[in-house]
Amino acid sequence: KKKIEVMTMFVLTLALFLGVDKSFGFEIGRRNFVYGVPLATVVASNQPVFAAEIAACKKGANNCWSTASVDKNKIDAWTWPAGTSRTDAIKSLKKTVEAYPQEGQSGVDLGGWSYADGALDEGYARLEFKSGIGNFAKFFNNGKPFIDDLELAVGPDSVSIKSASRVGDSDFNVNAKRLNYIAASLREQGWSAPEIPIK
């Protein structure tokens, strides 16, 4: 049994290094990790990989919010109501996120959004949000929309978050408005999802 576990650890470590492996029924990427559970145990017990690692914002960034940050960019994780299963929480989160208007809201994300990586059903997703083609995009981004990345990682009892702009410094509160819109909808469903103060 010990020999099998050692071999399992070796295979999973190799898969982790190379990128993604689906032979065990779930994806293992360089971003993925298990909360305090040995990978061999995960395979043996068929337990889910709970979340992908969410990175902190760059120090001093004015266009980013993350649950992994420890400074001005830190936000609290979104926590679903007590008694709700992780599976049901994912369904609620997915429905809420996918209800985000493609035409944008509050003057932001006018270029729509799309999934770029992962899937919320599996516990992690990265979405791309595009700005409209206004004067800033015309003059400072070669007429192309600005793109922000929203990452959501579902843990055992909460959702880790990062929303950040790819370029520039100030985001004119675009990321905060996006997160606040989603968080408000989650609060209506009993979640704990604090609003980010907009100055």
mmCIF file of N, CA and C in Angstrom, residues 25 38 111 122 133:
data_model
loop_
_atom_site.group_PDB
_atom_site.id
_atom_site.type_symbol
_atom_site.label_atom_id
_atom_site.label_comp_id
_atom_site.label_asym_id
_atom_site.label_seq_id
_atom_site.Cartn_x
_atom_site.Cartn_y
_atom_site.Cartn_z
ATOM 1 N N GLY A 25 -9.909 11.747 -13.006
ATOM 2 C CA GLY A 25 -11.276 12.254 -12.948
ATOM 3 C C GLY A 25 -11.377 13.700 -12.522
ATOM 4 N N PRO A 38 -3.224 15.247 1.783
ATOM 5 C CA PRO A 38 -2.223 14.697 0.873
ATOM 6 C C PRO A 38 -2.876 14.273 -0.430
ATOM 7 N N GLY A 111 -18.188 45.986 -22.690
ATOM 8 C CA GLY A 111 -17.820 45.088 -23.787
ATOM 9 C C GLY A 111 -18.158 43.639 -23.533
ATOM 10 N N GLU A 122 -16.321 22.960 -11.373
ATOM 11 C CA GLU A 122 -15.147 22.239 -10.876
ATOM 12 C C GLU A 122 -14.444 22.996 -9.751
ATOM 13 N N ILE A 133 -15.415 50.780 -25.909
ATOM 14 C CA ILE A 133 -14.370 51.486 -26.664
ATOM 15 C C ILE A 133 -14.591 52.989 -26.512
#
